[in-house]
């Protein structure tokens, strides 16, 4: 491992996506488009920007469609050339640069996010790694994982990305209790989906993590928790008994694209910024008011 660098990103994409039924009955929610790119493509771009060289996808029934999206399709490329549409080639060719390795691992049953991360153990080995949940789309000047990597390079500890939420929404998130230590937030408590009255704060973990490999032995011992699933939150709760974990409030806007409203917000806001359709979409929205 190159010193202090994080080279591996894990993308758990094996959830059922029940909040988006029926569209996610067959298609994975990570293939939902925000304007013209699927969520998972934004995720991969963010991880590569943060230095990831090996991408591990933990898939359910989504494996084939995901793989096909990222692999080159020579037949399609040939057809574009033959029909004089070379300008479109860059959109479909080498979506993932050729020096980046992709690994696909099947999570046979959606036993929970903690279990999905545990499925990556062998492929990750003994190094720190990113975990990126593609349905949390985050926009900002500096990609969220880049901000987290900078923090990791200084402190060399596991990190959870957090944001302030309205306490009434605590049951949707893992919530952390923290202690300020030399200007950083050290996690002292982490609880999955607590009632507002039991939440240690209004700081919610969103879908970005840097985890040290010791998390795997914790997850292997984690039994089913909230929702009868093996929760990553519970694994992190064991980890903080042994080593520091930091919470990092990142700069950026998060869209919960696993929910219909969050997804529509992202679609509109990314649409308004899109070079092809942005100005016409803005005009259209003005007319609706
Ligand atoms: P969610 O909590 O959003 O669950 O998972 P979900 O099943 O995808 O969606 P809903 O709540 O039923 O609508 C958080 C992340 O963990 C992954 C999901 O794909 C998502 O990226 N996940 C969850 C797995 O990979 N495996 C699991 O067993 C559970």
PDB file of C-alpha atoms and ligand atoms in Angstrom, residues 12-20 29-30 58 107 109-113 116 133-135 229 258, ligand 1:
ATOM      1  CA  UNK A  12     -22.768  -1.560  -1.461  1.00  0.00           C
ATOM      2  CA  UNK A  13     -25.503  -1.733  -4.088  1.00  0.00           C
ATOM      3  CA  UNK A  14     -27.434  -4.776  -2.966  1.00  0.00           C
ATOM      4  CA  UNK A  15     -30.277  -3.128  -1.028  1.00  0.00           C
ATOM      5  CA  UNK A  16     -33.883  -3.815  -1.954  1.00  0.00           C
ATOM      6  CA  UNK A  17     -34.737  -0.165  -2.538  1.00  0.00           C
ATOM      7  CA  UNK A  18     -38.255  -0.596  -1.179  1.00  0.00           C
ATOM      8  CA  UNK A  19     -38.822   3.170  -0.972  1.00  0.00           C
ATOM      9  CA  UNK A  20     -38.627   3.260  -4.737  1.00  0.00           C
ATOM     10  CA  UNK A  29     -31.775   2.087  -7.429  1.00  0.00           C
ATOM     11  CA  UNK A  30     -28.101   2.920  -8.051  1.00  0.00           C
ATOM     12  CA  UNK A  58     -21.306  -5.462  -3.546  1.00  0.00           C
ATOM     13  CA  UNK A 107     -24.287 -10.443  -1.557  1.00  0.00           C
ATOM     14  CA  UNK A 109     -29.253 -11.953   0.487  1.00  0.00           C
ATOM     15  CA  UNK A 110     -29.737  -8.329   1.567  1.00  0.00           C
ATOM     16  CA  UNK A 111     -28.843  -9.000   5.187  1.00  0.00           C
ATOM     17  CA  UNK A 112     -27.934  -5.379   5.847  1.00  0.00           C
ATOM     18  CA  UNK A 113     -25.300  -2.754   5.100  1.00  0.00           C
ATOM     19  CA  UNK A 116     -22.616  -6.005   2.612  1.00  0.00           C
ATOM     20  CA  UNK A 133     -23.502   4.758  -0.656  1.00  0.00           C
ATOM     21  CA  UNK A 134     -24.474   5.931  -4.108  1.00  0.00           C
ATOM     22  CA  UNK A 135     -28.023   6.887  -3.146  1.00  0.00           C
ATOM     23  CA  UNK A 229     -30.325  -6.473   9.494  1.00  0.00           C
ATOM     24  CA  UNK A 258     -33.121   6.686  -2.065  1.00  0.00           C
TER      25      UNK A 258
HETATM   26  P1  LIG B   1     -30.835   1.497   2.550  1.00  0.00           P
HETATM   27  O1  LIG B   1     -30.935   1.669   3.998  1.00  0.00           O
HETATM   28  O2  LIG B   1     -31.092   2.684   1.692  1.00  0.00           O
HETATM   29  O3  LIG B   1     -31.768   0.289   2.157  1.00  0.00           O
HETATM   30  O4  LIG B   1     -29.392   0.913   2.243  1.00  0.00           O
HETATM   31  P2  LIG B   1     -32.272  -0.147   0.743  1.00  0.00           P
HETATM   32  O5  LIG B   1     -32.731  -1.568   0.858  1.00  0.00           O
HETATM   33  O6  LIG B   1     -31.240   0.089  -0.332  1.00  0.00           O
HETATM   34  O7  LIG B   1     -33.496   0.829   0.417  1.00  0.00           O
HETATM   35  P3  LIG B   1     -34.933   0.962   1.116  1.00  0.00           P
HETATM   36  O8  LIG B   1     -34.713   1.568   2.456  1.00  0.00           O
HETATM   37  O9  LIG B   1     -35.553  -0.411   1.164  1.00  0.00           O
HETATM   38  O10 LIG B   1     -35.676   1.876   0.190  1.00  0.00           O
HETATM   39  C1  LIG B   1     -28.253   1.738   2.331  1.00  0.00           C
HETATM   40  C2  LIG B   1     -27.224   1.256   1.343  1.00  0.00           C
HETATM   41  O11 LIG B   1     -26.803  -0.057   1.679  1.00  0.00           O
HETATM   42  C3  LIG B   1     -26.956  -0.936   0.585  1.00  0.00           C
HETATM   43  C4  LIG B   1     -27.995  -0.283  -0.306  1.00  0.00           C
HETATM   44  O12 LIG B   1     -27.851  -0.700  -1.643  1.00  0.00           O
HETATM   45  C5  LIG B   1     -27.717   1.191  -0.090  1.00  0.00           C
HETATM   46  O13 LIG B   1     -26.637   1.637  -0.907  1.00  0.00           O
HETATM   47  N1  LIG B   1     -27.354  -2.258   1.120  1.00  0.00           N
HETATM   48  C6  LIG B   1     -28.316  -2.339   2.069  1.00  0.00           C
HETATM   49  C7  LIG B   1     -26.713  -3.395   0.655  1.00  0.00           C
HETATM   50  O14 LIG B   1     -25.830  -3.340  -0.221  1.00  0.00           O
HETATM   51  N2  LIG B   1     -27.069  -4.594   1.183  1.00  0.00           N
HETATM   52  C8  LIG B   1     -28.020  -4.716   2.137  1.00  0.00           C
HETATM   53  O15 LIG B   1     -28.280  -5.851   2.592  1.00  0.00           O
HETATM   54  C9  LIG B   1     -28.667  -3.553   2.584  1.00  0.00           C
END
